[in-house]
XYZ file of C-alpha atoms in Angstrom:
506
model
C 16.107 9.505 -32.249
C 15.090 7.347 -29.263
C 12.744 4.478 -30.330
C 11.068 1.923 -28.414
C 9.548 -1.279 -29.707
C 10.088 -0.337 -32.807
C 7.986 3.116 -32.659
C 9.991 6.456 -32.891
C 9.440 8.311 -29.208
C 7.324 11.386 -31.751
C 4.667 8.561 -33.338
C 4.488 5.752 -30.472
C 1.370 5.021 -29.193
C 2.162 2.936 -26.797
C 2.559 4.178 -23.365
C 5.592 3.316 -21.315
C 6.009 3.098 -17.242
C 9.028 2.468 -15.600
C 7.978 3.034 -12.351
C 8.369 -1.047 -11.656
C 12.464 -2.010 -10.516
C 11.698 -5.485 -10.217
C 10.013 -8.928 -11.713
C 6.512 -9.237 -11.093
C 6.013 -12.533 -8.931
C 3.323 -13.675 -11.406
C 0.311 -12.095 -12.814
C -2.159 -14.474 -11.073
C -4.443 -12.217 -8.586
C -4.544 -15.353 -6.313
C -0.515 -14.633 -5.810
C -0.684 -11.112 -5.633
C 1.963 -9.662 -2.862
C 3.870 -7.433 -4.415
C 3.698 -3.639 -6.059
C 4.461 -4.929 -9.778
C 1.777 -8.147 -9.563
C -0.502 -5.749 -8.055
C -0.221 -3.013 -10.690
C 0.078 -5.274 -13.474
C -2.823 -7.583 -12.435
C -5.153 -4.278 -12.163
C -4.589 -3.429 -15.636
C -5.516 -7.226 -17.021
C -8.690 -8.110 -14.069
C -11.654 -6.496 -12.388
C -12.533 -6.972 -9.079
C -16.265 -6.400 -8.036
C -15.072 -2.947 -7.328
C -12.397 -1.244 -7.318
C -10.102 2.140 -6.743
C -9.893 5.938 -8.495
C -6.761 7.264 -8.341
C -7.443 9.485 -5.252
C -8.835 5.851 -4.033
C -12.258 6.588 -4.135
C -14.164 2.845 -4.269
C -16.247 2.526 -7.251
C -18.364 -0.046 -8.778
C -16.133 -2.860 -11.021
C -18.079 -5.671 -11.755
C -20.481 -4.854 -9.434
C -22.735 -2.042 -10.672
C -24.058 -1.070 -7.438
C -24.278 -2.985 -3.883
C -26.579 -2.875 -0.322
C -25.622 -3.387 2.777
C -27.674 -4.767 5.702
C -28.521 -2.527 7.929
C -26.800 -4.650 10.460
C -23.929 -4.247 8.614
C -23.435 -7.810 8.417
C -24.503 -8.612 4.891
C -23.548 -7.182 1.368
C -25.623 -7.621 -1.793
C -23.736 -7.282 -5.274
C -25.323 -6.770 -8.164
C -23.180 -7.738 -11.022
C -23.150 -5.987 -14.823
C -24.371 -8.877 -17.642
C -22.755 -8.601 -20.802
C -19.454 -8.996 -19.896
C -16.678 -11.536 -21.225
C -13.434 -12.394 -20.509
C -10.393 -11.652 -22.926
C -11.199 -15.118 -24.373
C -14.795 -14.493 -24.858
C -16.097 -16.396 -22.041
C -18.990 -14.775 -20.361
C -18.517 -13.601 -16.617
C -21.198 -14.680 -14.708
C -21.585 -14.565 -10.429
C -20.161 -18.396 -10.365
C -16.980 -16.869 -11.482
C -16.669 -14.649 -7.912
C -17.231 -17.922 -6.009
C -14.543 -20.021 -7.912
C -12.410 -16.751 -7.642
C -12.726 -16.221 -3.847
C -12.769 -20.155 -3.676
C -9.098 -20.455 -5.588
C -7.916 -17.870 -3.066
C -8.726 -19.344 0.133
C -7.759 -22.688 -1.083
C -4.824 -24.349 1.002
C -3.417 -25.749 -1.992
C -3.241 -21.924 -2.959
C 0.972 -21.433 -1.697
C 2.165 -18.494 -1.213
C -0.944 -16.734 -1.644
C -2.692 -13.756 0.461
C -5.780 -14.550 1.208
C -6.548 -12.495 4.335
C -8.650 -9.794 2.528
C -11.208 -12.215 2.298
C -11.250 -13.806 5.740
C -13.836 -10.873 7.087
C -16.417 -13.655 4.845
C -17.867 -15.752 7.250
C -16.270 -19.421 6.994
C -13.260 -17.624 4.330
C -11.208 -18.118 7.129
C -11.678 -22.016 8.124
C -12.220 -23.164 4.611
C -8.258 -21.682 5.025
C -7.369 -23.425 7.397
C -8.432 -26.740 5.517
C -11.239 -26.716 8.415
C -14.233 -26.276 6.230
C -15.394 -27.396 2.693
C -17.379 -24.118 1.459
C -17.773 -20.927 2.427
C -20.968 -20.332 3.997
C -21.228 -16.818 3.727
C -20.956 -16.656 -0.048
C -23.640 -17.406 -1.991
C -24.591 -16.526 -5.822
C -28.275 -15.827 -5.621
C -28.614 -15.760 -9.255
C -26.207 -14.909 -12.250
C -25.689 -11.682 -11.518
C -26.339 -11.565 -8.118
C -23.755 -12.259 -5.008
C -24.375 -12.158 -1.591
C -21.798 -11.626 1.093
C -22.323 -12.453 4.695
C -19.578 -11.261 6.947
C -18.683 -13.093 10.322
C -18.767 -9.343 12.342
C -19.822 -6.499 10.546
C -16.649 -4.081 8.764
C -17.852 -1.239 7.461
C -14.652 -0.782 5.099
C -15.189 -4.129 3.402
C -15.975 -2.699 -0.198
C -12.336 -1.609 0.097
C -10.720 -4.975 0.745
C -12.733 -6.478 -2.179
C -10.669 -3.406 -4.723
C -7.558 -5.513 -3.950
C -5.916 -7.236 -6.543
C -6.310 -10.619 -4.646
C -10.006 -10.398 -5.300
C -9.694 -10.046 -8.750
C -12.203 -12.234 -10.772
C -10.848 -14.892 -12.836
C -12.173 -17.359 -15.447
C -12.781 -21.269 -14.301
C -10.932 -23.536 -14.710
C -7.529 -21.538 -15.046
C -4.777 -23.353 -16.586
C -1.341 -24.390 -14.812
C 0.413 -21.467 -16.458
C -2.092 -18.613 -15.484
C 0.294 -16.663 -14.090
C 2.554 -16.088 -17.159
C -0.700 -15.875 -19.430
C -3.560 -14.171 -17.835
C -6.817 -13.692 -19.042
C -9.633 -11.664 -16.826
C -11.984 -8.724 -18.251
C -9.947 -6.034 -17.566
C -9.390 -2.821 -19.953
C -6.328 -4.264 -21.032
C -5.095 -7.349 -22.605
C -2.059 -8.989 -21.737
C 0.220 -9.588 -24.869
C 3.730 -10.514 -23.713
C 6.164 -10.754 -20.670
C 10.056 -10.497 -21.181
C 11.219 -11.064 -17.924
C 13.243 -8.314 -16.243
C 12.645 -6.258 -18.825
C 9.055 -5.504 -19.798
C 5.481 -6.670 -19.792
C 3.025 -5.109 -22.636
C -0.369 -4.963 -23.008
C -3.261 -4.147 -25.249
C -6.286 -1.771 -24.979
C -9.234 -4.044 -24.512
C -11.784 -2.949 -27.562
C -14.967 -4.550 -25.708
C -14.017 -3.258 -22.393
C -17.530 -2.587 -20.416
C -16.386 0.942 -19.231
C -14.658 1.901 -22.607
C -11.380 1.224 -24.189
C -8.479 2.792 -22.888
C -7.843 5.969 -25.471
C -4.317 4.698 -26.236
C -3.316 1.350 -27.786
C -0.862 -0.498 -25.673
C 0.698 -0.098 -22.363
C 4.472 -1.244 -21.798
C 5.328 -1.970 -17.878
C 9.089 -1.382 -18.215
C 11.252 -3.048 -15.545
C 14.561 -0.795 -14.507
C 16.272 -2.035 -11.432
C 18.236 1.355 -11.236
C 17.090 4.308 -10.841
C 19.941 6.487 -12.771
C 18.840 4.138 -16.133
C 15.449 4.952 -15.335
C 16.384 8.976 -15.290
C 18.516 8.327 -18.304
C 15.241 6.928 -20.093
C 13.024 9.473 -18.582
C 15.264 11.862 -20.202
C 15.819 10.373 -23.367
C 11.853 9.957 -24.016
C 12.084 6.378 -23.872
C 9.637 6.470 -20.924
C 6.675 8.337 -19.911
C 6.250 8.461 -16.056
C 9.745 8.467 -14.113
C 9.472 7.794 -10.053
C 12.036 10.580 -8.879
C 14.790 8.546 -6.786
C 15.174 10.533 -3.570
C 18.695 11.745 -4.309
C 17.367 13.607 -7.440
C 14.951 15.462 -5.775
C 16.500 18.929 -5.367
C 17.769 18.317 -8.802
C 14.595 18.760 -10.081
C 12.885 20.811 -8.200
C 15.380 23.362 -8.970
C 15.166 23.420 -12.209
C 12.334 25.109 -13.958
C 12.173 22.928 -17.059
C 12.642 19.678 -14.933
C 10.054 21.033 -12.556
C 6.969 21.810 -14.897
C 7.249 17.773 -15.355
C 6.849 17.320 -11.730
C 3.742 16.108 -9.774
C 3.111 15.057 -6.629
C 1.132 12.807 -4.293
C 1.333 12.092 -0.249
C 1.562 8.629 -0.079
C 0.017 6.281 2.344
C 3.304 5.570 4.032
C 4.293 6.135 7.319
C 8.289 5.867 8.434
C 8.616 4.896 12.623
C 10.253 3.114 14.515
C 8.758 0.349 16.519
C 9.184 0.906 20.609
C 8.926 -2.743 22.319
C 6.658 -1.467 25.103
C 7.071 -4.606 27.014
C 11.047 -4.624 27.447
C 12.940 -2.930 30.549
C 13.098 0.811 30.506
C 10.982 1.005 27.181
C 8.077 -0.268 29.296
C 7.458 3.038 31.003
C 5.693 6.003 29.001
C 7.824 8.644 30.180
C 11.504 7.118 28.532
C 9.058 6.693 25.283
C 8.004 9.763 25.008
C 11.580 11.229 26.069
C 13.018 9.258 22.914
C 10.549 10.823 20.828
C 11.329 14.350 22.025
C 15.469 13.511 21.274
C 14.263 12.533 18.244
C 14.944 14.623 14.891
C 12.436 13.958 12.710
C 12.463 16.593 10.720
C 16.553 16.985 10.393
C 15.825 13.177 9.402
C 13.176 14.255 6.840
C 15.258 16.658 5.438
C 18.678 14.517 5.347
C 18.264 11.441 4.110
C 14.528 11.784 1.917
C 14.940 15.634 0.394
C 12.446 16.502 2.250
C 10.051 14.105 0.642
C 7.071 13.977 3.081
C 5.453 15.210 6.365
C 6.538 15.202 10.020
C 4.085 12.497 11.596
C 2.188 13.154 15.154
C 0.201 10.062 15.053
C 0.130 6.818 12.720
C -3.176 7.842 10.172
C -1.494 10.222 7.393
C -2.903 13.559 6.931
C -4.344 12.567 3.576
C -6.824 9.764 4.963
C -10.077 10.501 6.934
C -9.331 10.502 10.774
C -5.254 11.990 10.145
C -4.768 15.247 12.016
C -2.348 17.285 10.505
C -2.595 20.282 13.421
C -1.792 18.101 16.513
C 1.745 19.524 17.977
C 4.296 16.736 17.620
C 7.207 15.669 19.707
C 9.469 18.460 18.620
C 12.817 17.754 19.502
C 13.779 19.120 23.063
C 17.034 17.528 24.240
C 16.006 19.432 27.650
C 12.706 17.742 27.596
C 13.934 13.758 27.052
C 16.520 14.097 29.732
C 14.046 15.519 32.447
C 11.267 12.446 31.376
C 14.150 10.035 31.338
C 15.314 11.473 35.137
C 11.665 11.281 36.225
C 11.154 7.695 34.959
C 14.121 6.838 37.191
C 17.075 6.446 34.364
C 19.143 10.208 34.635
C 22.295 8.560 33.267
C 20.517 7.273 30.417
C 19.892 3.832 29.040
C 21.201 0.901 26.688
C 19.331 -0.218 23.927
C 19.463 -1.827 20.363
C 17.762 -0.538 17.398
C 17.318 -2.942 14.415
C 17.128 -2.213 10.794
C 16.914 -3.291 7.465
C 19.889 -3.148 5.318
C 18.210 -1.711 2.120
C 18.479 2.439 1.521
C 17.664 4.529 3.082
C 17.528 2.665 6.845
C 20.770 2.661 7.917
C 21.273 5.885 7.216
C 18.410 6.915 9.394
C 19.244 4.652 12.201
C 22.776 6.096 12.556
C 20.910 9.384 12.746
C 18.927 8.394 15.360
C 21.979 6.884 17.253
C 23.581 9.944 17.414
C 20.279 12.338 18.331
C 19.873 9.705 21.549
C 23.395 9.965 22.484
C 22.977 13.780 23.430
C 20.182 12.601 25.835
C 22.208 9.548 27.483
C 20.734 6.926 25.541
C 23.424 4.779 24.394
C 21.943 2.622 21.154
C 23.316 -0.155 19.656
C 22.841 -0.698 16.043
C 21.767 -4.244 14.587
C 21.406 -4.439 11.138
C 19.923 -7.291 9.126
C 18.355 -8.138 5.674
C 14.931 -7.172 5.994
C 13.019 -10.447 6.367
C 15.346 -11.348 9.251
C 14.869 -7.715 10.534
C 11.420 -8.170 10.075
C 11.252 -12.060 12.032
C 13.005 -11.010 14.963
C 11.072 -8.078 15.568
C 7.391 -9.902 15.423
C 9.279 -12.368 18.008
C 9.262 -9.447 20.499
C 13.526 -9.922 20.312
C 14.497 -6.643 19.346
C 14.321 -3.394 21.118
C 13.072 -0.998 18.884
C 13.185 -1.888 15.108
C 13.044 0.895 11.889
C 10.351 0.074 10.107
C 8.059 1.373 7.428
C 4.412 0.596 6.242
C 2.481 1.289 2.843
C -1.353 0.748 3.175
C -3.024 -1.973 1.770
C -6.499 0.025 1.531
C -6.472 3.715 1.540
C -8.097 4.028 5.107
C -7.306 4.810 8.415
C -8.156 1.415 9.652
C -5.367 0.247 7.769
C -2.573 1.704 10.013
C -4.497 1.609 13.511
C -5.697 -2.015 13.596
C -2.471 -3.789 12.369
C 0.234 -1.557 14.009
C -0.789 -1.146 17.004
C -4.023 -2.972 18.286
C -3.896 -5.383 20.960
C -5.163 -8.769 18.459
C -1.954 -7.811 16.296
C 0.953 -8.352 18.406
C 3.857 -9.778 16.872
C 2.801 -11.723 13.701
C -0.366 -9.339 13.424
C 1.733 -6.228 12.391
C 2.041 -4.621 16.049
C 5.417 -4.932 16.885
C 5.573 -2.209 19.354
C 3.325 -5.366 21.654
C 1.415 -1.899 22.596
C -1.575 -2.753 24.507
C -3.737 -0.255 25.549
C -8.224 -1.379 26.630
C -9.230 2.258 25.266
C -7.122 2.242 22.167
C -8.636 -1.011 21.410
C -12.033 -0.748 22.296
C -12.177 2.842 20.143
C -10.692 0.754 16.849
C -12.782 -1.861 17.424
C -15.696 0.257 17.720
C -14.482 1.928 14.296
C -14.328 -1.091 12.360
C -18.017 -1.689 12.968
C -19.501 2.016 12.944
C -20.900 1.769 9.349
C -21.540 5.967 9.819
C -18.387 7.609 7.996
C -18.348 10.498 10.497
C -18.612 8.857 13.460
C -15.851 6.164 12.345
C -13.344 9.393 11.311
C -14.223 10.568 15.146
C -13.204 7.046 16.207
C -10.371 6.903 14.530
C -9.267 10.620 15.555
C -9.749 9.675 19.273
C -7.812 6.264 19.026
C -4.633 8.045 17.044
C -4.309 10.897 19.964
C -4.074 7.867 22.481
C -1.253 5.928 21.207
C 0.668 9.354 20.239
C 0.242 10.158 23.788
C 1.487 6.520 24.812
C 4.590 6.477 22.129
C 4.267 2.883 21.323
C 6.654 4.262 18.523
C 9.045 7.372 17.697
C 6.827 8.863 14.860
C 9.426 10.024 11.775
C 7.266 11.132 8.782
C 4.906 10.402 6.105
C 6.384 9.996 2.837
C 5.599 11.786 -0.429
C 5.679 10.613 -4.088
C 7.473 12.352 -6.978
C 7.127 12.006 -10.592
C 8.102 13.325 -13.522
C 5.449 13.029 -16.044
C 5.947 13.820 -20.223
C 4.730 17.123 -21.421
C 3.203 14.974 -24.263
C 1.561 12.329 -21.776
C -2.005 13.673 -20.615
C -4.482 12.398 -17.639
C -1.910 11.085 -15.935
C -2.979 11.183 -12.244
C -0.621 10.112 -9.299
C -2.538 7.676 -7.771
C -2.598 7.368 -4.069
C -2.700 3.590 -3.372
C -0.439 2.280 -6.261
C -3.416 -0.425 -8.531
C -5.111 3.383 -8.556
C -4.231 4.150 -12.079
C -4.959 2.071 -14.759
C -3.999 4.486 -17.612
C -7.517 3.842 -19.084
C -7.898 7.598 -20.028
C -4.187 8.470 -20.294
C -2.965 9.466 -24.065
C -0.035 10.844 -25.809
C -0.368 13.980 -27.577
C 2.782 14.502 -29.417
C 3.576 18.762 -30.337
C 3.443 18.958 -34.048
């Protein structure tokens, strides 16, 4: 019988992930940029807010805020009664130190961006200021927020792990033995192996209903399948090449659920080199394009075609506009009519890590029916990554996961004009409209009018192809029949297994 930590898999009550295939970086919010800090520093802290798992925002913390109604300044009141795992009480002195420790420049390594909409967050940064003016604890329970330009998403940056709330005065080794007020303790780390936790009994919004939580790490997904199978684990990520496997399978496939998640495959166009600078050859690579043979290939099928950059799930995606569909016909006429009827010659850079090469040879060989000759450059990914921010490569496969489940998120750092190169925008698209429409969206505090705003600015760069638009990606999972509540979160710190339990057949 399979047994895990010492607990048969028919009487364990501890719950076991294995959705993590590497080491955490640390558990210390303030160096929170990766998936497994992020996940594992959501069970163990609170932010002031924070996210459901179909990333709703919800009150953390905070039990309730106002906003100005110049949308400049955000009031947060803060629940009393709450300690931290080592029965200090969490007061409104512990956000500034938190936010403080962030932005510090003695802070390496860490991400402190979410923050820098706080007016001064971003010179105190830069080592150019010695507070933060626009944070200020009114009383005990009471912080006030003043922004530097109103953005109406701001509650959502604040559910990122980075602006978790820590204890003062944190010692040297916080990130191997945190301590915050979340619903779960942390009780050991075995590195490359597993972290475990334990429910928090005096957590303000209820224990979790199950007694410990196990974060196992498996760097391969076949082990992973093998544990899944053996009842070692509880939630499986399906690797890609398993898909059909079991979806065709009825007993495999009554385990299965599924969530689109916010992740969008392209490929970066360098509007500003040669022949790539003209609209026409753009658009004609998106029509040799195919993205759905692609789709269908190399992920199983795992997502949706894109026509645009904002997935379908988030307010603002548009799931019915037609898409480049390929036309082999079409790309050669655009590429005769932008002056190049015998074709072109560019390179196309990608990572080395599954599945991008397989996808860029794909791509190589749909161009080469229109005349477009490519040359494939592959690198690891940071390198991949550093030459195409330099504006050196010509197009460059790329993908991006959301930070914040909204629309904003893709628009503003792929593609507008302020993030060129380092920024995110690495298509150096520039385009007054497209701009002025996100900028105007970041401000518009009215949801409907910001979804119309960010429905106007997505049509505009599909129409310019800054990028050939390949798919949004879908997640898998094979969830226990004896595991209940389990939701499939949409942005990954979404599910905190809080109300999760194992109810074993007797």
């Amino acid at each position: 019988m399979a047994c895990t930590g010492g607990e048969t898999s028919s009487t364990r009550r501890t719950l076991i992930d294995s959705r993590d295939t590497y080491d955490p970086r640390s558990l210390d919010p303030a160096l929170s940029t990766d998936v497994p800090t992020g996940r594992a520093v959501g069970y163990v802290f609170d932010g002031l807010v924070r996210f459901t798992p179909d990333a709703q925002v919800v009150p953390g913390l905070a039990r309730s805020w106002d906003i100005s109604t110049d949308g400049m300044t955000y009031t947060f009141h803060l629940r009393t009664g709450v300690k931290f795992h080592d029965g200090r009480p969490f007061s409104a002195r512990n956000v500034i130190y938190s936010f403080q420790r962030v932005l510090d420049p003695k802070t390496k390594g860490g991400r402190g961006w979410p923050l820098y909409p706080i007016d001064g967050a971003k010179a105190y940064a830069d080592g150019k200021g010695r507070s933060i003016a626009g944070l200020t604890a009114r009383d005990d329970s009471t912080i006030v927020i003043r922004l530097s330009e109103p953005f109406a998403i701001f509650p959502k940056l604040l559910a990122m792990p980075v602006a978790a709330i820590v204890p003062d005065s944190v010692p040297s080794n916080f990130g191997e033995h945190p301590i915050g007020t979340g619903p779960w303790k942390f009780v050991e780390w075995k590195h490359d192996d597993y972290l475990k936790f334990a429910a928090n009994p005096d957590y303000f919004d209820g224990p979790p209903k199950a007694d410990s939580l196990m974060a196992r790490i498996v760097p391969e997904p076949s082990t992973a399948v093998a544990e899944f199978e053996s009842g070692n684990v509880d939630v499986l990520y399906v690797p890609e090449g398993e898909t059909q496997n079991w979806e065709q399978t009825d007993e495999k496939k009554a385990m299965l659920e599924s969530a689109p998640a916010l992740r969008v495959f392209y490929i970066a166009i360098n509007t500003t080199r040669g022949p790539l600078a003209d609209k026409r050859v753009r658009q004609a690579l998106n029509y040799a394009t195919d993205a759905k043979g692609i789709l269908d290939g190399i992920v199983s099928g795992r997502g949706n075609l894109a026509a645009g950059v904002i997935p379908p799930a988030l307010p603002g995606g548009d799931s019915t506009r037609k898409g480049y569909t390929r036309d082999v016909a079409k790309a050669k006429q655009l590429l005769a009519e932008a002056g190049f009827p015998n074709g072109i010659d560019i390179e196309l850079w990608s990572s080395q890590t599954p599945p991008f090469p397989r996808i860029a040879q794909a791509v190589q060989a749909n161009l080469k029916e229109t005349g477009v000759r490519v040359t494939l450059v592959q690198r690891d990914a940071s390198s991949m990554r550093e030459a195409a921010r330099a504006g050196k490569t010509d197009m460059a496969l790329k993908d991006w996961f959301a930070d914040y489940p909204d629309a904003e998120n893709f628009l503003y750092p792929l593609l507008h004009s302020a993030n060129k190169g380092v920024g995110g925008n690495v298509s150096f698209y520039s385009n007054p409209g497209y701009d002025k429409l996100v900028s105007e969206a970041r401000r518009e505090q009215d949801e409907a009018k910001r979804t119309a705003l960010y429905s106007q600015a997505d049509e505009i760069e599909y129409q310019d192809a800054p990028m050939i638009y390949l798919f949004f990606y879908r997640e898998l999972y094979a969830i226990q029949p004896w595991i209940r509540n389990f939701k499939v979160p949409t942005i990954f710190t979404g599910q905190r297994w809080t109300d999760v339990t194992i109810q074993f057949q007797r």
